Tab-separated table of C-alpha atoms in Angstrom:
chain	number	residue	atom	x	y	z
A	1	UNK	CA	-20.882	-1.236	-2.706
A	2	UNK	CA	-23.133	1.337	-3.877
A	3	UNK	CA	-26.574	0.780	-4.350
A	4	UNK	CA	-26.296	1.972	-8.662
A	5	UNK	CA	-23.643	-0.632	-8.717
A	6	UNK	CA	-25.875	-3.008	-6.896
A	7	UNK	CA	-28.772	-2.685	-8.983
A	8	UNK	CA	-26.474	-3.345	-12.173
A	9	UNK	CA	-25.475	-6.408	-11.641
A	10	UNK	CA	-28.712	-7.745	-10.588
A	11	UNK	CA	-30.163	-6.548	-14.135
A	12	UNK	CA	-27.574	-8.400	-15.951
A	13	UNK	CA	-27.402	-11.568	-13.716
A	14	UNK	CA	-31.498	-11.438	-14.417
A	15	UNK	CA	-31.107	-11.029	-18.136
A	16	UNK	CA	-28.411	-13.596	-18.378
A	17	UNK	CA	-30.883	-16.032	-16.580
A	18	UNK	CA	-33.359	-15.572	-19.272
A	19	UNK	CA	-31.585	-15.146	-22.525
A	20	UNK	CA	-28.186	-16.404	-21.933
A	21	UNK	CA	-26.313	-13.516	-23.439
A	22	UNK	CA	-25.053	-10.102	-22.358
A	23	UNK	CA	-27.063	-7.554	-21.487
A	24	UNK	CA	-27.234	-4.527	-23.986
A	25	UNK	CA	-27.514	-1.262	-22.630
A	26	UNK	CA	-28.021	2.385	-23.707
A	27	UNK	CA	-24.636	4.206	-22.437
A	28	UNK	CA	-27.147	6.857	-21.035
A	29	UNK	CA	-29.145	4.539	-18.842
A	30	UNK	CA	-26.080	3.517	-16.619
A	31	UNK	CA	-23.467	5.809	-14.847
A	32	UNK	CA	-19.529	4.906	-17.045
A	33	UNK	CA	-18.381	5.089	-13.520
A	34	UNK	CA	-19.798	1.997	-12.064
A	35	UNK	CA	-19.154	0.088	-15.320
A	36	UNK	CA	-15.921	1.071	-14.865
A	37	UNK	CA	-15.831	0.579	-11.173
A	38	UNK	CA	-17.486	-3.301	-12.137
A	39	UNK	CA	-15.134	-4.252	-15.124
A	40	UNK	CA	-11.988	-3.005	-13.078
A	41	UNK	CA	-12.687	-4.956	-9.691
A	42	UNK	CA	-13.809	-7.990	-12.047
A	43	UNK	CA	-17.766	-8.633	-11.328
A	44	UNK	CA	-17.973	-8.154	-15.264
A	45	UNK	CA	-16.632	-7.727	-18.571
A	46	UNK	CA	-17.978	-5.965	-21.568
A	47	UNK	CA	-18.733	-8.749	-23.989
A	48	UNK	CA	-17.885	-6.501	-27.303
A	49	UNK	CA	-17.954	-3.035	-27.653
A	50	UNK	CA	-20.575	-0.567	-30.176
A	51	UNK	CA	-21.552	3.115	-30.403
A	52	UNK	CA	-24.090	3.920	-27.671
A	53	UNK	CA	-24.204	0.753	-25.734
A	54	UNK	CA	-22.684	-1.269	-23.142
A	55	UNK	CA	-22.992	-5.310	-23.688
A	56	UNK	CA	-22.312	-6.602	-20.526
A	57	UNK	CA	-21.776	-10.329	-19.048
A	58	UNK	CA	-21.042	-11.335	-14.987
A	59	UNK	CA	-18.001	-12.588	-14.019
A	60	UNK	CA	-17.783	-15.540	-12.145
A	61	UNK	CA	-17.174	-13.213	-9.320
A	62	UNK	CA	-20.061	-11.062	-10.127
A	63	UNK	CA	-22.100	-13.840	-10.525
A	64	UNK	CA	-20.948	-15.604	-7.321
A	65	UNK	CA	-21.691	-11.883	-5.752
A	66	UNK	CA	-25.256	-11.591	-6.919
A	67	UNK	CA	-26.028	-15.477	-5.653
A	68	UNK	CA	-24.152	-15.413	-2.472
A	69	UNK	CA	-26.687	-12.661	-1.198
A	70	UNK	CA	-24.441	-9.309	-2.492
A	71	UNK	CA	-21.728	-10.143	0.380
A	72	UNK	CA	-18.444	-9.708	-0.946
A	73	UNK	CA	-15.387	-12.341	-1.320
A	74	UNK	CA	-13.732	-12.023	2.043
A	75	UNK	CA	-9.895	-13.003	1.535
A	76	UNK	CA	-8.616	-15.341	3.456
A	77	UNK	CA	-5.530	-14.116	5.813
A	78	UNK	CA	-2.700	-16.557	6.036
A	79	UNK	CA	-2.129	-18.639	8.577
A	80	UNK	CA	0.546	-18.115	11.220
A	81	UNK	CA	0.719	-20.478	14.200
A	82	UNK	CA	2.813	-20.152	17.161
A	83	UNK	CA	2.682	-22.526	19.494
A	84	UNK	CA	4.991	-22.143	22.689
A	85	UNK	CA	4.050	-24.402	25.971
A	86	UNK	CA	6.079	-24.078	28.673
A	87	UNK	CA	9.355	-23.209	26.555
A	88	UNK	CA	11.930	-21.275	28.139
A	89	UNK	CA	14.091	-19.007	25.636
A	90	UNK	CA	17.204	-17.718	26.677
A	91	UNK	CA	19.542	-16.306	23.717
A	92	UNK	CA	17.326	-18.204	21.119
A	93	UNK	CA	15.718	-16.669	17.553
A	94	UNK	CA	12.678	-18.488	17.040
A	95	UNK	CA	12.112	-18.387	13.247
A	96	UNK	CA	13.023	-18.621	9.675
A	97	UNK	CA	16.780	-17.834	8.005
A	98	UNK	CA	18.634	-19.111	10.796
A	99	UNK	CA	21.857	-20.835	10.631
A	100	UNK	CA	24.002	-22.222	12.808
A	101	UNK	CA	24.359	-19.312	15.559
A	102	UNK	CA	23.565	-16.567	13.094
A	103	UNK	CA	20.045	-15.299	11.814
A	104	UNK	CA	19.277	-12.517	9.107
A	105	UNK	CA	16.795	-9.868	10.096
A	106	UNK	CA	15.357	-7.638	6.881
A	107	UNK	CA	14.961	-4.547	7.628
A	108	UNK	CA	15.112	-1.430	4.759
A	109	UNK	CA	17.495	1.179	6.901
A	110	UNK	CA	16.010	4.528	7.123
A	111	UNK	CA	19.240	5.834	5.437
A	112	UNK	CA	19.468	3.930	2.618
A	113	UNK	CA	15.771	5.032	2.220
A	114	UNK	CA	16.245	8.830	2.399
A	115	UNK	CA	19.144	8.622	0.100
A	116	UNK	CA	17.127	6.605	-2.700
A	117	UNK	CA	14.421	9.571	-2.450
A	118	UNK	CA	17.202	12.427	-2.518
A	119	UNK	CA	18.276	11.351	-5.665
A	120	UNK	CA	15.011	12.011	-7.014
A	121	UNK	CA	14.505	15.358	-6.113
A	122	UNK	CA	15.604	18.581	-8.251
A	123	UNK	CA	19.809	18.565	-8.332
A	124	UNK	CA	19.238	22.224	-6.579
A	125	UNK	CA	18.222	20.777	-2.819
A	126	UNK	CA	19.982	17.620	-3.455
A	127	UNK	CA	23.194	19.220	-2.563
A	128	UNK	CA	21.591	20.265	0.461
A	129	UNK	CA	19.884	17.216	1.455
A	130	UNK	CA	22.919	15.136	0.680
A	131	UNK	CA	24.618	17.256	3.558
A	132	UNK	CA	21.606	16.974	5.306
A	133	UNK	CA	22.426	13.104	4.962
A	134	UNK	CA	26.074	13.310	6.114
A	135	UNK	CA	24.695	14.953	9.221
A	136	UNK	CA	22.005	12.247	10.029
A	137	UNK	CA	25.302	9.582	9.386
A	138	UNK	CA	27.880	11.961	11.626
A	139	UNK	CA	25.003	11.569	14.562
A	140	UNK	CA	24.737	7.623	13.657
A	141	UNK	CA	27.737	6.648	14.135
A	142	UNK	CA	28.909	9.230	17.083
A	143	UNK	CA	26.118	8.206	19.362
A	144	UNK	CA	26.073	11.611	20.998
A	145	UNK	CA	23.175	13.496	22.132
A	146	UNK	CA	21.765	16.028	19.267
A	147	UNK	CA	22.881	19.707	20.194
A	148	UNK	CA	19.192	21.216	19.391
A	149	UNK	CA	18.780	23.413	16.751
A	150	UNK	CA	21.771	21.003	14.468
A	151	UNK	CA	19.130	20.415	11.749
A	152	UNK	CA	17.024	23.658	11.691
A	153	UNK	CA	18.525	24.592	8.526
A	154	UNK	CA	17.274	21.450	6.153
A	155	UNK	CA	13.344	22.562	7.532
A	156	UNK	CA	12.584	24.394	3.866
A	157	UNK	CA	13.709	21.834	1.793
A	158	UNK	CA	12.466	18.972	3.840
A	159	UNK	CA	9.222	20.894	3.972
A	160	UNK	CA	8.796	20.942	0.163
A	161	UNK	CA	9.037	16.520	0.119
A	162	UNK	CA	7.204	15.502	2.454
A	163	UNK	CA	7.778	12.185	1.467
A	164	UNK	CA	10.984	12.500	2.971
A	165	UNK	CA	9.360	13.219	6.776
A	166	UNK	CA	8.859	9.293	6.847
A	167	UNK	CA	12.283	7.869	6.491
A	168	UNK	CA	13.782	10.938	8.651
A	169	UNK	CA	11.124	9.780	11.420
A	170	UNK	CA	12.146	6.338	11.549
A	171	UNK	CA	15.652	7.186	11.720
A	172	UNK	CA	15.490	9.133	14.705
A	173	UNK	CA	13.152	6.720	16.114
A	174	UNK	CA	15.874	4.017	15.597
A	175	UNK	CA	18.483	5.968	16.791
A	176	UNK	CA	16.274	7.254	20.267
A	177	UNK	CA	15.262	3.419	21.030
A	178	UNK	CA	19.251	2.481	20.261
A	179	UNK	CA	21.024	5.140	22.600
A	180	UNK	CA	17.744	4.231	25.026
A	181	UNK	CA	18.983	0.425	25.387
């Protein structure tokens, strides 16, 4: 945390300690940012608002911050466990939505991805990344090798969304690991 930001919530976790009631302060004296910065990642809260002056109280979490040494909350990752001594797994899903003989693996298809974002863009390149689509499905389902060159033509308009680069990645990832196996 920066060392303004620091210094700020020292000052009011000082005042509080001796009056026991927000600190006022000149809007000049202290950088909007870091109240901002403060309020917004809750170490404190403006108590009420005037012309010219912040009046500003800790937070639990700002107070906690300032007593704890300035070290920050660390969260807590969840716990996974796995435990597996000497077990043998042939044909087995270890895991949750299993039934019977039949599990259900989650996964968003890069497809179904790209198409959500084409209909987004401007209706002038979605005709052309709609056939752009129809291609990517043709090559899906035909398992064939890619003649090179096939897709050259959708370069411009995949160029101008790059958020489209992602989903067209992990397609052809999935579809070089598939024809791999």
């Amino acid at each position: 945390m920066k060392q303004s930001r620091i210094q700020l919530l020292k000052q009011i976790y000082e005042h509080e300690q001796i009056t026991a009631s927000p600190l006022s302060i000149p809007i000049d004296n202290v950088s909007r940012f870091d109240v901002s910065y403060l309020e917004s990642e809750g170490y404190l809260t403006q108590s009420f608002s005037s012309i010219g002056a912040y009046h500003l109280s800790l937070t639990e979490k700002g107070e906690r911050y300032v007593v704890d040494g300035l070290t920050p909350e660390t969260a807590t990752p969840p716990n996974a466990t796995f435990n597996f001594s000497n077990a043998t797994f042939t044909n087995s899903v270890v895991g949750s939505g299993i039934s019977g003989n039949q599990f259900t693996f989650h996964n968003s298809p890069a497809l179904t991805e790209l198409e959500t974002l084409i209909r987004s863009k401007p209706a002038d390149d979605q005709a052309t990344l709609n056939e752009m689509l129809e291609m990517l499905r043709e090559i899906q389902s035909s398992e064939k090798p890619i003649e090179k060159g096939r897709l050259s033509r959708f370069y411009e308009v995949v160029k101008k969304s790059s958020d489209l680069v992602l989903p067209i990645g992990k397609f052809f990832f999935d579809i070089f690991f598939r024809l791999g196996a």
